[in-house]
Coordinates of N, CA and C in Angstrom, one line a residue:
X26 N 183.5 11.1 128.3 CA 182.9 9.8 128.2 C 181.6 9.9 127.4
X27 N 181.4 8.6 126.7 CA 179.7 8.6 126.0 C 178.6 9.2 126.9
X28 N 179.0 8.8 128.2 CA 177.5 9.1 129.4 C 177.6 10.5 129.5
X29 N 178.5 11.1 129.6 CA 178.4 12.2 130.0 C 178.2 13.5 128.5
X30 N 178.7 12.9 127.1 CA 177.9 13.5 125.6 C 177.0 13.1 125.9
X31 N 176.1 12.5 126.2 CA 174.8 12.2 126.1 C 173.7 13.2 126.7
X32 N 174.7 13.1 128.4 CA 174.0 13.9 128.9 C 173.6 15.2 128.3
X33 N 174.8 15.7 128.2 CA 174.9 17.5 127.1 C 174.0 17.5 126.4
X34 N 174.4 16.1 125.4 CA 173.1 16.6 124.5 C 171.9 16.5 124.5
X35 N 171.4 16.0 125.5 CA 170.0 16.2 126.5 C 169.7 17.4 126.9
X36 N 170.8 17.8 127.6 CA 170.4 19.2 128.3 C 170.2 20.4 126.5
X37 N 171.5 20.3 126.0 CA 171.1 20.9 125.0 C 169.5 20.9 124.4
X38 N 169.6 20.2 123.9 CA 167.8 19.6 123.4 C 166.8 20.0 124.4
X39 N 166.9 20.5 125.3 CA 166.0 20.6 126.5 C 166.1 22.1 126.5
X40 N 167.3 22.8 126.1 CA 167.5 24.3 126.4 C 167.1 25.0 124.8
X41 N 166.9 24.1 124.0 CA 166.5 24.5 122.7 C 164.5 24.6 122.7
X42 N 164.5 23.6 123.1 CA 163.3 23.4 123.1 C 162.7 24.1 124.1
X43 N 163.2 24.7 125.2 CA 163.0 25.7 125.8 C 162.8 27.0 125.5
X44 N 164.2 27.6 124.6 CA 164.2 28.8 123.8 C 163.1 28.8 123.4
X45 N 162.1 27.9 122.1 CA 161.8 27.7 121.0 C 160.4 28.5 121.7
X46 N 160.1 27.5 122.9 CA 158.9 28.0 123.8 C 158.7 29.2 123.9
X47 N 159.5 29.6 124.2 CA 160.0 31.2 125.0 C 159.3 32.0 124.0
X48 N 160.3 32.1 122.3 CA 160.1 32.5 121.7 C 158.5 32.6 120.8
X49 N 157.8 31.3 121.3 CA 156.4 31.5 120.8 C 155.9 31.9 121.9
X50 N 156.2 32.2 122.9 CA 155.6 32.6 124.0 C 155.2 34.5 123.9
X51 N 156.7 34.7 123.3 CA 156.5 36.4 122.9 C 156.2 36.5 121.9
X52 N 155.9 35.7 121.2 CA 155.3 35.9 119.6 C 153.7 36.2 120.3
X53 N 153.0 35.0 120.9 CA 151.7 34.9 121.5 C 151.5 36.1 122.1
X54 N 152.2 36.8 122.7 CA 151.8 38.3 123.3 C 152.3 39.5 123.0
X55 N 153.0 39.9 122.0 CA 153.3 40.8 120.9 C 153.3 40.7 119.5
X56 N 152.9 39.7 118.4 CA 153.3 39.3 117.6 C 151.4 40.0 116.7
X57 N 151.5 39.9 115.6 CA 150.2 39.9 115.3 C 150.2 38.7 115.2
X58 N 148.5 38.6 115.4 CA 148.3 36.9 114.9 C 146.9 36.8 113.9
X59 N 146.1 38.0 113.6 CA 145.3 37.5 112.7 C 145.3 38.3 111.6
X60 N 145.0 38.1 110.3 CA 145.6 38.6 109.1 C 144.3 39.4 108.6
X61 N 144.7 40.3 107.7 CA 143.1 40.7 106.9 C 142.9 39.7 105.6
X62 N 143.4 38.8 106.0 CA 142.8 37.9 105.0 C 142.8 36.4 105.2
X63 N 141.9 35.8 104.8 CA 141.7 34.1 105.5 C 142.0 33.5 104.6
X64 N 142.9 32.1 105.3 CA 143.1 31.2 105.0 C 143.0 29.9 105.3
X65 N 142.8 28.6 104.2 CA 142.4 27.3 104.7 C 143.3 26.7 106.1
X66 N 143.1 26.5 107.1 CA 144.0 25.8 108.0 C 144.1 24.6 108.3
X67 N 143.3 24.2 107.1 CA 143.8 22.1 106.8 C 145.2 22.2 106.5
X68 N 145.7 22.9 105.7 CA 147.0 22.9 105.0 C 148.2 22.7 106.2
X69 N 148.1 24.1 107.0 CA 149.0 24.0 108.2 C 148.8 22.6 109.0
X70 N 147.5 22.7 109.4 CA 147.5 21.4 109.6 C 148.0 20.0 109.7
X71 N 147.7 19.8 108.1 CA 148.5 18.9 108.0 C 150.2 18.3 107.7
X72 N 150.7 20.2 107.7 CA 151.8 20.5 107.7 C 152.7 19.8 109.1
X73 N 151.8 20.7 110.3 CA 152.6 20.6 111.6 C 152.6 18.9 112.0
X74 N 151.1 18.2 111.6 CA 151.0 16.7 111.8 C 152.1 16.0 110.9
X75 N 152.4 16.3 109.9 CA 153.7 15.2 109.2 C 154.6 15.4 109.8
X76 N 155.0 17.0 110.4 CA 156.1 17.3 110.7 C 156.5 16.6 111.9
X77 N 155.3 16.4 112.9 CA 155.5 15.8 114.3 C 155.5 14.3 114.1
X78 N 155.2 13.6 113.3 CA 154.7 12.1 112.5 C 156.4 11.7 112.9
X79 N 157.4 12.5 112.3 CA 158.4 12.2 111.4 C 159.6 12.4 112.5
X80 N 158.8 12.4 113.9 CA 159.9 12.4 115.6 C 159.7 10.9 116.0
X81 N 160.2 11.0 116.8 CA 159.8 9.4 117.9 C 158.2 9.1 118.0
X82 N 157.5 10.2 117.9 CA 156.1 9.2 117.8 C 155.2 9.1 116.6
X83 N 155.9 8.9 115.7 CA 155.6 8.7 114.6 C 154.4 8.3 113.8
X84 N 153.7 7.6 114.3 CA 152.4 7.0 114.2 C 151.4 7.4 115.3
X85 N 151.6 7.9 115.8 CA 151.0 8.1 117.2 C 150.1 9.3 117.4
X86 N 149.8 10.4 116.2 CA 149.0 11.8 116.0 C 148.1 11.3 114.8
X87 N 146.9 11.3 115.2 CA 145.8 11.0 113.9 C 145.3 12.4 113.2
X88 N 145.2 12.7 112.4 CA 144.3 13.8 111.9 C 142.9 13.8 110.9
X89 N 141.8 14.4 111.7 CA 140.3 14.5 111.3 C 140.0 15.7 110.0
X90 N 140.2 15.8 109.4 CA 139.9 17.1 108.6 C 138.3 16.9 107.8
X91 N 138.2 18.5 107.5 CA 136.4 17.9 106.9 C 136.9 18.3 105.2
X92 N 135.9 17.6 104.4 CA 136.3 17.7 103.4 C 136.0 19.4 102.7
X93 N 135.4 20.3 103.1 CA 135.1 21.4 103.2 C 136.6 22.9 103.3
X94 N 136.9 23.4 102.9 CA 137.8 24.3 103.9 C 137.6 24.7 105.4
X95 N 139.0 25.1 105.6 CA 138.3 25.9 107.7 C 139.2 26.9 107.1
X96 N 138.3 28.3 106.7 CA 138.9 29.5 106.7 C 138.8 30.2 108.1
X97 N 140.0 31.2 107.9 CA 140.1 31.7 109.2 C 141.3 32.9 108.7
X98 N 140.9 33.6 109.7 CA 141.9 35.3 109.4 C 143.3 34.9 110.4
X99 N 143.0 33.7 111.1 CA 144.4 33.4 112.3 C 145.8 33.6 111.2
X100 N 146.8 34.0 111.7 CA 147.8 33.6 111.4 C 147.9 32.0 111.2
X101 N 148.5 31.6 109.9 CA 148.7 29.7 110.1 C 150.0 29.6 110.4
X102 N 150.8 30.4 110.6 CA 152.0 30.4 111.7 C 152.1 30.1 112.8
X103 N 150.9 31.1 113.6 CA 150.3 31.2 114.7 C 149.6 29.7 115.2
X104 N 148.5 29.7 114.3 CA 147.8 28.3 114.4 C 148.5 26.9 114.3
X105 N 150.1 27.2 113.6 CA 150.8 26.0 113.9 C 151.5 25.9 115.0
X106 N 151.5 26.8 116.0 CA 152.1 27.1 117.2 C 151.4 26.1 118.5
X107 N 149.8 27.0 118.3 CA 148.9 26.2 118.9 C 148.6 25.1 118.7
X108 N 148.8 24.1 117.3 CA 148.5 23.0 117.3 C 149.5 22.0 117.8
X109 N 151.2 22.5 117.1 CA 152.6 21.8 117.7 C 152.4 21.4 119.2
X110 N 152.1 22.2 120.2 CA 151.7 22.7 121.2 C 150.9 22.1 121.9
X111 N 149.6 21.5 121.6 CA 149.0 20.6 121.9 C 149.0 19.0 121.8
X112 N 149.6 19.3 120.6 CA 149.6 17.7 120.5 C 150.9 17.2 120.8
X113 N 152.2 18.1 120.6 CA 153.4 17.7 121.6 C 153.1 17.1 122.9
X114 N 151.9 18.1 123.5 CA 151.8 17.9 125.0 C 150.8 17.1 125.1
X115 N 149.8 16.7 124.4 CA 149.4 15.3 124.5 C 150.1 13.8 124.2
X116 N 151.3 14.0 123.3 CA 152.0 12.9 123.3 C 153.0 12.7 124.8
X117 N 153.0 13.8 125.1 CA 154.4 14.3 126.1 C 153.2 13.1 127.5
X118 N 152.3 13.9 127.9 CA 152.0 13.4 129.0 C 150.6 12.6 128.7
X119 N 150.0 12.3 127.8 CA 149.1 11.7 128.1 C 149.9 9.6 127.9
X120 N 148.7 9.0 127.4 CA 149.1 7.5 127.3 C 150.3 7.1 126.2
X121 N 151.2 6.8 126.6 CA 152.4 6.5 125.7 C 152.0 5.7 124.2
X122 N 150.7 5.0 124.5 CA 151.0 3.4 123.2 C 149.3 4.5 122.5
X123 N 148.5 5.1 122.9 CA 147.4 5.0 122.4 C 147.7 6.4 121.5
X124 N 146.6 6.3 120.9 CA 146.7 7.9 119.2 C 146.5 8.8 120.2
X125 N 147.2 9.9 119.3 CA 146.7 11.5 119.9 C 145.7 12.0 119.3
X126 N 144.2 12.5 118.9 CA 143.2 12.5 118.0 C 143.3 14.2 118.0
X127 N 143.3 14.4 116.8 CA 143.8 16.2 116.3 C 142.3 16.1 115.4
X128 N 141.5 16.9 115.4 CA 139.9 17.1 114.5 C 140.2 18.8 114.5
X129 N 140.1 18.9 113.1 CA 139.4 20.3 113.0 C 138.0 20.6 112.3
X130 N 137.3 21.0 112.6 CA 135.9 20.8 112.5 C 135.6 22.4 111.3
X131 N 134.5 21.3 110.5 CA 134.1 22.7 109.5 C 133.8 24.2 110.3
X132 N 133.6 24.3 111.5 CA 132.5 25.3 112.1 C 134.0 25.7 113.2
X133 N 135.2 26.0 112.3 CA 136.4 26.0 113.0 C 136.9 25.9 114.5
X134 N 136.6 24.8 114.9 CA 137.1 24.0 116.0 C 137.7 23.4 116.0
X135 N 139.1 23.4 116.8 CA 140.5 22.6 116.5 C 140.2 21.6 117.9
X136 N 140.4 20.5 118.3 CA 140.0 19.7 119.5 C 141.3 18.9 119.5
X137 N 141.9 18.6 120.2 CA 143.3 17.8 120.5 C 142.7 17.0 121.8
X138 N 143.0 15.2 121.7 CA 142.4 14.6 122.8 C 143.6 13.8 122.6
X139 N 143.5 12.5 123.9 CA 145.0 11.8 124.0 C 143.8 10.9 125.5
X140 N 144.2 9.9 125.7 CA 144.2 9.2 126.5 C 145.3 9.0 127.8
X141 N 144.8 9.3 129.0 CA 145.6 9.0 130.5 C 145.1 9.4 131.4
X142 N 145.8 10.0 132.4 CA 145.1 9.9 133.9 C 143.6 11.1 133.8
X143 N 142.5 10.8 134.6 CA 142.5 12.2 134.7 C 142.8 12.8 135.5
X144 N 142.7 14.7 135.5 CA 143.1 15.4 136.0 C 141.9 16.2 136.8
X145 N 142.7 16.8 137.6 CA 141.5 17.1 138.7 C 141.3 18.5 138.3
X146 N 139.7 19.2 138.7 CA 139.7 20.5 138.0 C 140.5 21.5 138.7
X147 N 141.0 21.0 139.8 CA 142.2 22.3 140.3 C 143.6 22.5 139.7
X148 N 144.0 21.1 138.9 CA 145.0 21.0 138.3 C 144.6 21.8 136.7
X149 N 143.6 21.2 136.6 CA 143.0 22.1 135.1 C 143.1 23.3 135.0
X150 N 142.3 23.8 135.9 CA 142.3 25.8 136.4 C 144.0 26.2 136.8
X151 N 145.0 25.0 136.5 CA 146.7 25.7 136.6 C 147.3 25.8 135.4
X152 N 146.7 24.7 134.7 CA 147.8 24.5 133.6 C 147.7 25.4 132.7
X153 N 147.4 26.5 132.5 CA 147.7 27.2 131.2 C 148.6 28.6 132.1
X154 N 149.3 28.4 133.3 CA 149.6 29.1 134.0 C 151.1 28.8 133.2
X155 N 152.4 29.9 133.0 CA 154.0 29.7 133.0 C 154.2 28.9 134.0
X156 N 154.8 28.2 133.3 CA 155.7 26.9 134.2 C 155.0 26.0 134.8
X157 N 153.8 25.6 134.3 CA 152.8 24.9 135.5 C 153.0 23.7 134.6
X158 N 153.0 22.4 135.8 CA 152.8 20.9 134.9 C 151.9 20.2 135.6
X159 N 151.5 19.1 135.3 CA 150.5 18.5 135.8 C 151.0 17.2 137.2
X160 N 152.3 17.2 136.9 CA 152.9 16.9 138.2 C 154.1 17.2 138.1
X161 N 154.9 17.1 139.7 CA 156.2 17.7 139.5 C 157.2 16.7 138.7
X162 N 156.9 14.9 138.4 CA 157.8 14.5 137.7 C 157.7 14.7 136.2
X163 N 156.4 15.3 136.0 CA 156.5 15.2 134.5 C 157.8 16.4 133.8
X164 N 157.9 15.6 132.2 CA 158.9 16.3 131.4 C 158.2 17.6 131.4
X165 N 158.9 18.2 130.3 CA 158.7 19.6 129.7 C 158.4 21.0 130.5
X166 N 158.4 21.8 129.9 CA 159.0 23.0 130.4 C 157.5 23.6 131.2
X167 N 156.3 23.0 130.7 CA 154.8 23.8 131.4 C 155.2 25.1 130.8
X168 N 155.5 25.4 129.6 CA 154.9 26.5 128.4 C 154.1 26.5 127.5
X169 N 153.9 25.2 127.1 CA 153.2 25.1 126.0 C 151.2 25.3 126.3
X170 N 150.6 24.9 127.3 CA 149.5 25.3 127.5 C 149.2 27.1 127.7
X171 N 150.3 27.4 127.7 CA 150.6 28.7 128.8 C 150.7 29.6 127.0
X172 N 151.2 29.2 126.3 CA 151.4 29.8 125.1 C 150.3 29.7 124.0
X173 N 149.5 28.7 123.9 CA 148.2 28.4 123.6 C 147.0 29.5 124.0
X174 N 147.2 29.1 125.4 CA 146.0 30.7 126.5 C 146.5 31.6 125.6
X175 N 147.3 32.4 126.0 CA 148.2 33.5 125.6 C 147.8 33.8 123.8
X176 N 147.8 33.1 123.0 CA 147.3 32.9 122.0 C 145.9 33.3 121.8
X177 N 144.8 32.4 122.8 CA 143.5 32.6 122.6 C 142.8 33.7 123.4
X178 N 143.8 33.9 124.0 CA 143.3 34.9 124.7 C 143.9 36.6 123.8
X179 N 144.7 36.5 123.3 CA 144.6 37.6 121.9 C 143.8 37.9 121.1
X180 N 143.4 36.2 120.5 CA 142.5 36.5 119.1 C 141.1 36.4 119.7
X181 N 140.7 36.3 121.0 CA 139.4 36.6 121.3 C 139.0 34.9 121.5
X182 N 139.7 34.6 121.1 CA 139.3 32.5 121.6 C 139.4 31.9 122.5
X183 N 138.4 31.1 122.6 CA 138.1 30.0 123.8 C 139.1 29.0 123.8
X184 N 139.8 28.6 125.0 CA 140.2 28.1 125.2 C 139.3 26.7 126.1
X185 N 139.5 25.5 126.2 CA 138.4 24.5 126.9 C 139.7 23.3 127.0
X186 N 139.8 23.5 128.7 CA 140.6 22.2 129.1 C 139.3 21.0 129.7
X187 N 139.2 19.8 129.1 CA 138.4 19.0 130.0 C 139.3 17.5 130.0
X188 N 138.8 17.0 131.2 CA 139.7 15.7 131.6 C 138.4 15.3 133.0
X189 N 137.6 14.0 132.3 CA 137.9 13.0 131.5 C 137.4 13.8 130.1
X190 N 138.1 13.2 129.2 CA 137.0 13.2 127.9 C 135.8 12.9 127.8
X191 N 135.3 13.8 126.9 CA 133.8 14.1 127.2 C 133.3 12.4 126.6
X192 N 132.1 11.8 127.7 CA 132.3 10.3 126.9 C 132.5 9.3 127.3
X193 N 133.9 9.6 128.6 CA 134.6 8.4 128.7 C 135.2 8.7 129.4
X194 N 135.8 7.8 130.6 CA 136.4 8.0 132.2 C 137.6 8.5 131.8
X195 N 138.4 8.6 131.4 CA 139.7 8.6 131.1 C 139.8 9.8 130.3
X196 N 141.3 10.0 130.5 CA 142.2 11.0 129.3 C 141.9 12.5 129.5
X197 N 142.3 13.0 128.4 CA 142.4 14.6 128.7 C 141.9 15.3 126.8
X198 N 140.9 16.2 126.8 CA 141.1 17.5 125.6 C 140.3 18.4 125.8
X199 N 141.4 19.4 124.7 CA 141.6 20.7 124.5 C 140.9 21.4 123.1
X200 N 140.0 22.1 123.4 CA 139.3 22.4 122.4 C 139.4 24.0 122.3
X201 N 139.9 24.4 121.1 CA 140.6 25.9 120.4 C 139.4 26.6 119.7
X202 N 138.8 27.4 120.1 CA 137.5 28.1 118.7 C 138.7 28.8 118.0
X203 N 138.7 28.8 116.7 CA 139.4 29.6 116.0 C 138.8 30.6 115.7
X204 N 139.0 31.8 115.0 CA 138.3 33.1 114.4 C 138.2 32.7 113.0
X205 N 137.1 33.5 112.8 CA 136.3 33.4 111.0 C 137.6 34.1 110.2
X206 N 136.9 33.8 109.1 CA 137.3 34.9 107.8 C 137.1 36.6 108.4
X207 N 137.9 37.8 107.9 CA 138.1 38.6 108.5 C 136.5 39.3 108.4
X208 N 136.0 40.2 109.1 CA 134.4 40.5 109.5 C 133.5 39.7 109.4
X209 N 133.6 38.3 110.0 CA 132.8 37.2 110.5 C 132.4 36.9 112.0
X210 N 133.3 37.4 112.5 CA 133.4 37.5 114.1 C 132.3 38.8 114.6

């Protein structure tokens, strides 16, 4: 019956998107991720933002860029990991109708913010845990914060969950230091 292809192809889509996790998950902890040589990370940037533009929330991911380059020795593979990653999971769980705000900052700081509930700091000190979500109804698999850590915690970067947003009662961001050009750090 239709109800029941539908269902499949849900579950399918759900075990894909699970894989995909997985797979950046072992990338983040055996993979190299920063190069001997830097590159602008507007580009990826603005890569991974059309790419996500061009799903169901289509309008819904803003991007800040400085007019300057943001070099950096990260992998932009890597860095499109962490960005997919964040702002998936700000569209995922934060406010359905409001923007997701993506800023990369000349002085390489990547910041992903989103408007919704906030979150309490015990739930904050979980979520970059495998499998952890911010409640038990929400979607998705609780890898993607978990794959991000795992990330920053390789290349020597800070990771910064805050909720509310700094500013303002509400919502939730995530702010990534990236690493310099190679012997900058």
């Amino acid at each position: 019956t239709l109800k029941r292809a539908v269902e499949i192809e849900e579950s399918l889509k759900r075990l894909t998107r699970m894989a995909e996790h997985l797979l950046h998950l072992a990338r983040a902890e055996g993979g190299r991720l920063r190069l001997d040589h830097a590159s602008d990370l507007r580009i990826a940037a603005r890569v991974v933002i059309e790419d996500i533009s061009q799903g169901k929330s289509s309008n819904r991911a803003t991007l800040l860029l400085p007019d300057q380059p943001v070099m950096s020795d990260m992998d932009p593979d890597a860095f499109g990991i962490v960005l997919r990653n964040l702002v998936e999971n700000a569209l995922l769980h934060g406010s359905k109708v409001a923007p997701v705000e993506v800023t990369l900052t000349p002085d390489r700081k990547l910041v992903v913010a989103n408007e919704g509930h906030v979150l309490s700091p015990e739930t904050l000190s979980r979520l970059t845990a495998r499998f952890e979500r911010a409640g038990a109804s929400t979607d998705g698999s609780g890898l993607g914060l978990a794959i991000v850590a795992a990330i920053a915690d390789r290349i020597g970067s800070q990771l910064v969950l805050r909720s509310p947003r700094p500013g303002a009662t509400s919502g939730f961001e995530v702010t990534f230091k990236l690493p310099g050009p190679p012997g900058s750090d």
